[in-house]
PDB file of C-alpha atoms in Angstrom:
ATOM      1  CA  UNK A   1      36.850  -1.397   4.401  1.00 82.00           C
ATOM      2  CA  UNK A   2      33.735   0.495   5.289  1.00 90.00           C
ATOM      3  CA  UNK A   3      29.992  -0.201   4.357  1.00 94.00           C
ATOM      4  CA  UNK A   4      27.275   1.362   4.231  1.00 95.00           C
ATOM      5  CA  UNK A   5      23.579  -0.080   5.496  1.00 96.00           C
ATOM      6  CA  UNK A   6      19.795   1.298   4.720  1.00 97.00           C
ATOM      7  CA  UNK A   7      18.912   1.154   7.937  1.00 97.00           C
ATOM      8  CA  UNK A   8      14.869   0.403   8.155  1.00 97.00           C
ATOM      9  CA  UNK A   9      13.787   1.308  11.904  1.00 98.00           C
ATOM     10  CA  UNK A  10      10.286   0.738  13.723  1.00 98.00           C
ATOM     11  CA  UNK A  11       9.441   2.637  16.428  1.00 98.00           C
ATOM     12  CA  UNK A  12       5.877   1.720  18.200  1.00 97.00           C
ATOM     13  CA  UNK A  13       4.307   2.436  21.584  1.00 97.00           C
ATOM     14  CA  UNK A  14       3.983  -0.482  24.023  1.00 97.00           C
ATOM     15  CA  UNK A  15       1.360  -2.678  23.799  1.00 94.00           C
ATOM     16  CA  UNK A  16       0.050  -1.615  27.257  1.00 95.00           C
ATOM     17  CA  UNK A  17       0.518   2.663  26.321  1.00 97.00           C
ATOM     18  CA  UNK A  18      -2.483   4.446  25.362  1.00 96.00           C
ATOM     19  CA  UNK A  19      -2.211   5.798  21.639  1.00 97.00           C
ATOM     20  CA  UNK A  20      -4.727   8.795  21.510  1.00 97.00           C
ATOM     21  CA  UNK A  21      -3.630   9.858  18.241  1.00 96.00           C
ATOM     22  CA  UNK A  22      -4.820   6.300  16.865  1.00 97.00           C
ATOM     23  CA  UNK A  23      -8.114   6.440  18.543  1.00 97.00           C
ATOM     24  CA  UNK A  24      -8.772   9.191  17.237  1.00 97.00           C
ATOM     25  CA  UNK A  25      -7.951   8.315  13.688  1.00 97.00           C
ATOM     26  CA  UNK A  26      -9.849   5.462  14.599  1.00 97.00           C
ATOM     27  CA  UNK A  27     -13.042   7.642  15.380  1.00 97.00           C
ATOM     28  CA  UNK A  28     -12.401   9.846  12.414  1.00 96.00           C
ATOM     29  CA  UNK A  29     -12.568   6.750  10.135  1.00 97.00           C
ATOM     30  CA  UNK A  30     -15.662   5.702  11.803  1.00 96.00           C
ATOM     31  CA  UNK A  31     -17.281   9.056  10.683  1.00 96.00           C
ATOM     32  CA  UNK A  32     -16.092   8.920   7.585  1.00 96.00           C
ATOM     33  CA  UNK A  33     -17.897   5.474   7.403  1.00 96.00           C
ATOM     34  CA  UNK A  34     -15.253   2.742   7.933  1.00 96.00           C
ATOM     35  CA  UNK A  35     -16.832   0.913  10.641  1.00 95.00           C
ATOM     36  CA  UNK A  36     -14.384  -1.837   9.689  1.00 96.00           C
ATOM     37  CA  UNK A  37     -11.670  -0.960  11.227  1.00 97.00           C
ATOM     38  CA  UNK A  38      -9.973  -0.804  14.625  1.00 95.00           C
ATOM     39  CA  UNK A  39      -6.908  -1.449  16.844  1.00 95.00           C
ATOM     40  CA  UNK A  40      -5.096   1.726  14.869  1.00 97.00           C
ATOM     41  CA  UNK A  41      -1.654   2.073  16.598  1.00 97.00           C
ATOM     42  CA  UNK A  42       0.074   4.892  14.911  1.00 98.00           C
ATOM     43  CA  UNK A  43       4.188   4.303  15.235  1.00 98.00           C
ATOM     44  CA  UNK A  44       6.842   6.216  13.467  1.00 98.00           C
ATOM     45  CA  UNK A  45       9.092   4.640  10.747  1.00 98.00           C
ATOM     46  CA  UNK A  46      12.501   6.162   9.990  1.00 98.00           C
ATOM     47  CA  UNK A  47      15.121   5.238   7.423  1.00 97.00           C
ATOM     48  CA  UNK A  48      18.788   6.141   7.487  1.00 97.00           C
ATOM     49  CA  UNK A  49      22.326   5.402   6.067  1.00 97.00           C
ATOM     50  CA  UNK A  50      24.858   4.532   8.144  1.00 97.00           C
ATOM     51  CA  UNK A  51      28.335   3.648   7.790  1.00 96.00           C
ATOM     52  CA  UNK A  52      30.550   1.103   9.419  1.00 96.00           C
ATOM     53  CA  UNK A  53      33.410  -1.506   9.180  1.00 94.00           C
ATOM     54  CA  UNK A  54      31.307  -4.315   9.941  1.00 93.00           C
ATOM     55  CA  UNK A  55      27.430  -4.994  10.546  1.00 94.00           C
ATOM     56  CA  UNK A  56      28.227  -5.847  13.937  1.00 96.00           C
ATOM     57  CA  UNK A  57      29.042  -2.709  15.000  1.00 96.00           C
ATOM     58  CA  UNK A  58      26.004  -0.967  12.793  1.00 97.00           C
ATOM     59  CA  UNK A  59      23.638  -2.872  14.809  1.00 97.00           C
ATOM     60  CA  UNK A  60      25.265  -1.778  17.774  1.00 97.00           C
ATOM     61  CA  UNK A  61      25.403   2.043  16.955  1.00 97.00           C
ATOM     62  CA  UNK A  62      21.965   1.787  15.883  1.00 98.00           C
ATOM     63  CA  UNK A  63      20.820   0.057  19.246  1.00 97.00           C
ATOM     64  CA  UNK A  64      22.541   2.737  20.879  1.00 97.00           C
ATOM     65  CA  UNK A  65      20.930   5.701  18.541  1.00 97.00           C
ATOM     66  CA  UNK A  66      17.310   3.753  19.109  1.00 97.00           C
ATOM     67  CA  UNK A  67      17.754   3.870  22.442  1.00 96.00           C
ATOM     68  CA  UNK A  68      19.127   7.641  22.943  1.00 95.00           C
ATOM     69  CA  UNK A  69      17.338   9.356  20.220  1.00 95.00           C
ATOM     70  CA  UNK A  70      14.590   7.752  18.174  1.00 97.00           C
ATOM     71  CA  UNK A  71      12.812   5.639  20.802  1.00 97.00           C
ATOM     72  CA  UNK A  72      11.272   6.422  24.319  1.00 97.00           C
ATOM     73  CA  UNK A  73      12.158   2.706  25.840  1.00 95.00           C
ATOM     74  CA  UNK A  74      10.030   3.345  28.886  1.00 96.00           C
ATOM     75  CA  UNK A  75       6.800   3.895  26.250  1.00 97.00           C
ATOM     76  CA  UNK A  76       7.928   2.618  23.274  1.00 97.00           C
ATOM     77  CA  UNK A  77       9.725  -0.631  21.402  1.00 97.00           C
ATOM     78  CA  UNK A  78      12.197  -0.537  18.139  1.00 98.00           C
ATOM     79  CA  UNK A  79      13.110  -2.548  16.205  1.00 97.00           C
ATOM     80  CA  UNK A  80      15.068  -2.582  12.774  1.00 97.00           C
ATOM     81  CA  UNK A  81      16.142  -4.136   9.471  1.00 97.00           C
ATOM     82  CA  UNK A  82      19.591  -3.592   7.920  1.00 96.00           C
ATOM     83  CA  UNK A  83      20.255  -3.536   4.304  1.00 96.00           C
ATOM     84  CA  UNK A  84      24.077  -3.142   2.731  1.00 95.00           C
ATOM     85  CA  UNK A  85      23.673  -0.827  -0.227  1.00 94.00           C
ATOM     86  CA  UNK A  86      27.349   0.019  -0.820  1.00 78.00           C
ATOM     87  CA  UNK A  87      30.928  -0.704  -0.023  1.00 72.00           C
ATOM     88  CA  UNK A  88      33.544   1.409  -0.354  1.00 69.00           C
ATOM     89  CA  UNK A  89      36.976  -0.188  -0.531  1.00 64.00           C
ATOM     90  CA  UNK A  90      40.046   1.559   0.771  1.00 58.00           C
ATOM     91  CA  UNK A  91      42.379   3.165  -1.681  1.00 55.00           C
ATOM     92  CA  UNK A  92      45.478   1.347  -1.396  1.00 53.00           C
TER      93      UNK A  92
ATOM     94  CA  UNK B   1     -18.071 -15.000   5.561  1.00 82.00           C
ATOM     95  CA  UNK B   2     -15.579 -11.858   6.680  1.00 90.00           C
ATOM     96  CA  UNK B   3     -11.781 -11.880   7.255  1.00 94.00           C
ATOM     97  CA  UNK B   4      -9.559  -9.945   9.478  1.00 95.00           C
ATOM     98  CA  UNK B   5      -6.276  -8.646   8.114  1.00 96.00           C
ATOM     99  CA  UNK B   6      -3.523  -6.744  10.142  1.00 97.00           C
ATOM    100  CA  UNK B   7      -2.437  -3.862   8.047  1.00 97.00           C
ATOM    101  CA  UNK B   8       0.845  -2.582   8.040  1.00 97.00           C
ATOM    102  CA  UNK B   9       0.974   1.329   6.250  1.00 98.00           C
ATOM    103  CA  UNK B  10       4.354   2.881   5.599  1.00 97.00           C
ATOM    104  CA  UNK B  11       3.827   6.639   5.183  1.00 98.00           C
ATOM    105  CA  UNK B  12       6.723   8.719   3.810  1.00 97.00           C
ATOM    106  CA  UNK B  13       7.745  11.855   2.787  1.00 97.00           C
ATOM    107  CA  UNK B  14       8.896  11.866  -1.320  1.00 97.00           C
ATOM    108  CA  UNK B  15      12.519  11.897  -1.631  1.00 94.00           C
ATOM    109  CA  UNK B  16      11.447  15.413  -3.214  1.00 95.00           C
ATOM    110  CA  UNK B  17      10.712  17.123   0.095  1.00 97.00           C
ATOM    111  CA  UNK B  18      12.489  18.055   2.906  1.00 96.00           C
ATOM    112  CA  UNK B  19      12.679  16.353   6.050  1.00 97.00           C
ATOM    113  CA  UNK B  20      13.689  18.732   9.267  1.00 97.00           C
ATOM    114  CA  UNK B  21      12.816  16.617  11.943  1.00 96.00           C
ATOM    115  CA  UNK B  22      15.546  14.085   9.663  1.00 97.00           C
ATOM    116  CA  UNK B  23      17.894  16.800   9.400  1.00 97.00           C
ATOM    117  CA  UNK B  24      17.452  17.439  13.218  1.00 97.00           C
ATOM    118  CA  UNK B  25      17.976  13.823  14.062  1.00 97.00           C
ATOM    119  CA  UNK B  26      20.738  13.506  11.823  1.00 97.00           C
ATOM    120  CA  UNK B  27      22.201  16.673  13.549  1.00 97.00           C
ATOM    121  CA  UNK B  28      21.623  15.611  17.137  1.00 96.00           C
ATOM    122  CA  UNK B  29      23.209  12.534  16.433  1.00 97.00           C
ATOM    123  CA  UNK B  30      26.123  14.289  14.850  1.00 96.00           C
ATOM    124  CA  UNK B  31      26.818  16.244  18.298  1.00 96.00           C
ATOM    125  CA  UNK B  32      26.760  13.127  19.713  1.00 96.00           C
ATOM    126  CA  UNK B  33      29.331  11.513  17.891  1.00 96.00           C
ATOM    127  CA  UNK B  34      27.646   9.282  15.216  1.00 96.00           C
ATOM    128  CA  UNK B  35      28.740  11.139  12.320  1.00 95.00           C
ATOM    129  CA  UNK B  36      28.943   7.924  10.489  1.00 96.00           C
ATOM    130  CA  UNK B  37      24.950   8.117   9.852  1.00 97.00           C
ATOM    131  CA  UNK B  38      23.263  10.201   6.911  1.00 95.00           C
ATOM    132  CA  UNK B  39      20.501  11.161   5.072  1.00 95.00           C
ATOM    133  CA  UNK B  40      17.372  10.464   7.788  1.00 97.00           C
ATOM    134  CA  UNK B  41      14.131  10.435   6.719  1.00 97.00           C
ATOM    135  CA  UNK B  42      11.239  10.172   9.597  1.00 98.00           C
ATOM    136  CA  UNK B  43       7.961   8.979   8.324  1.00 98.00           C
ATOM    137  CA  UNK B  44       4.833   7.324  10.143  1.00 98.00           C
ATOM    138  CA  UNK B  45       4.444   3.327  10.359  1.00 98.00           C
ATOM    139  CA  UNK B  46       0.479   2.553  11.684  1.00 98.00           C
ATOM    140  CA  UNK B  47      -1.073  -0.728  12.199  1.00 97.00           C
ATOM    141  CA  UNK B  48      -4.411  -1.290  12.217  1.00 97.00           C
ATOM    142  CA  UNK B  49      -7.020  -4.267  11.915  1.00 97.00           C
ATOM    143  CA  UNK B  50      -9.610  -4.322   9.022  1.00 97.00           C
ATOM    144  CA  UNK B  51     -12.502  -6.787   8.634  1.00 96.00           C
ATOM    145  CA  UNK B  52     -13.495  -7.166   5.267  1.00 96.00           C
ATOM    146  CA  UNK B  53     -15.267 -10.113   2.879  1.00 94.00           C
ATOM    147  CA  UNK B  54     -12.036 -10.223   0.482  1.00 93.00           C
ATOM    148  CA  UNK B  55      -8.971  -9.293   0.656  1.00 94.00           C
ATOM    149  CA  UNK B  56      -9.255  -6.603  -2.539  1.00 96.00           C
ATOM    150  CA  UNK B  57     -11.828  -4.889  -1.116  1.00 96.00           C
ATOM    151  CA  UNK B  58      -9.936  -4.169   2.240  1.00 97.00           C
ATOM    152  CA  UNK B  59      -7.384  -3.054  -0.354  1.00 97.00           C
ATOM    153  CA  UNK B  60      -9.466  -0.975  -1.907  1.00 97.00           C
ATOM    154  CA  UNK B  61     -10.453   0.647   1.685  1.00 97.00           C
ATOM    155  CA  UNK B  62      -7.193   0.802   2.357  1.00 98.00           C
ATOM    156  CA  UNK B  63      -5.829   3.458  -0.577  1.00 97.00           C
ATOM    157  CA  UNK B  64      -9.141   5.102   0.781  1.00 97.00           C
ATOM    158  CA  UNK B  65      -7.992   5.546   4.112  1.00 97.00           C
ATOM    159  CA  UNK B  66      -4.269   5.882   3.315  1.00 97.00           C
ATOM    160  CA  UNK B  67      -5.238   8.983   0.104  1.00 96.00           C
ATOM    161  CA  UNK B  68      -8.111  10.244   2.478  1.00 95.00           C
ATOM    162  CA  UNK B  69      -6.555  10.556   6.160  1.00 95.00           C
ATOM    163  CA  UNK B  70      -3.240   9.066   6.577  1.00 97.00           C
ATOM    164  CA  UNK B  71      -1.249  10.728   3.717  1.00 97.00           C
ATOM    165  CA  UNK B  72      -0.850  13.630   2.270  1.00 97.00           C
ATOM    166  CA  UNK B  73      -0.540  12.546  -1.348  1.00 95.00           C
ATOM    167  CA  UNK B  74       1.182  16.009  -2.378  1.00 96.00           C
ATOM    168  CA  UNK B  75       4.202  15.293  -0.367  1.00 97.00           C
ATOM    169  CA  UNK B  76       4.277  11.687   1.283  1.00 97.00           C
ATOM    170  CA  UNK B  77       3.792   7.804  -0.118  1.00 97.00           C
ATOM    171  CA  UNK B  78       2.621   5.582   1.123  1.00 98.00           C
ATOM    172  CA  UNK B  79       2.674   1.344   0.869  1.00 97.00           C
ATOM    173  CA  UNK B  80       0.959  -1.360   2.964  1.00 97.00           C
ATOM    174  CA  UNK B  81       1.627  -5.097   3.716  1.00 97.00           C
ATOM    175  CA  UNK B  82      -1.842  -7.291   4.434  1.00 96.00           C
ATOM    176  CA  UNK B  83      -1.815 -10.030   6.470  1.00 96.00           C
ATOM    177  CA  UNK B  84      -4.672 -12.592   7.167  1.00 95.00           C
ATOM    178  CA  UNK B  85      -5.021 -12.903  11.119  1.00 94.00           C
ATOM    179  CA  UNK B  86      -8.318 -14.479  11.684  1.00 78.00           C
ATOM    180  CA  UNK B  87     -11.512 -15.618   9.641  1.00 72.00           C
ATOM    181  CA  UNK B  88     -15.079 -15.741  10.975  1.00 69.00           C
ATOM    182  CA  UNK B  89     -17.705 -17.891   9.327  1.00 63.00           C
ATOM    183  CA  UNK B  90     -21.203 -17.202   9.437  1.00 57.00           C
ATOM    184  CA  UNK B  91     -22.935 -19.633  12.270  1.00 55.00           C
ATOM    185  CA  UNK B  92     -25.632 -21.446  10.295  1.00 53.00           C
TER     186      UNK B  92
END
């Protein structure tokens, strides 16, 4: 029997990385007169379906995918949410 | 008496447009092996902190910022989560 998840995944730089594209939304928004804000940290935020026989093993692929693809781990953290939208049971 | 809220902005593209850098992820990830994952969609996740005196009026800011310099309303949407991290009150 397979599922299928909504995977929900954060990526964001380290606490202790520079994030020039922040500061300089940052400094943009100052111009622009919002004086009130700071700390922007600019991340990305993917979604994605994937399938699998159990949600064991979709956290694993995705750990795996995070780590590989989506994320730079020496600059950057994940993290992710999994939602089951669907299963598909075998035709028997 | 102003309060500090950590914003949390979602920005992605409408399930309208297309998404290469998705379809390259999802095909990358394909040559790897995980053919078992579909349908990626890469959008941007910021945080940011925001002082305001209420909490509607840094949501008001906030569709500002998001319409104004995050987003590009044409093609992407955006949502935001609020939450309260710190409250100063006026010394007297």
């Amino acid at each position: 029997m397979q599922s299928k998840y909504l995977a929900k995944i954060f990526v964001t730089l380290r606490p202790s990385v520079l994030d020039p594209a922040g500061v300089a939304v940052q400094s943009g928004l100052q111009q622009m007169g919002y004086d009130n804000v700071e700390q922007v940290r600019i991340g990305k935020y993917i979604e994605l379906l994937i399938t699998s026989t159990e949600e064991k093993k979709a956290r694993q692929d995705l750990d795996n995918i995070c780590n590989q693809m989506l994320a730079n781990p020496v600059i950057e953290n994940y993290r992710f949410e999994l939602i089951e939208v669907e299963t598909q049971t075998g035709v028997f």
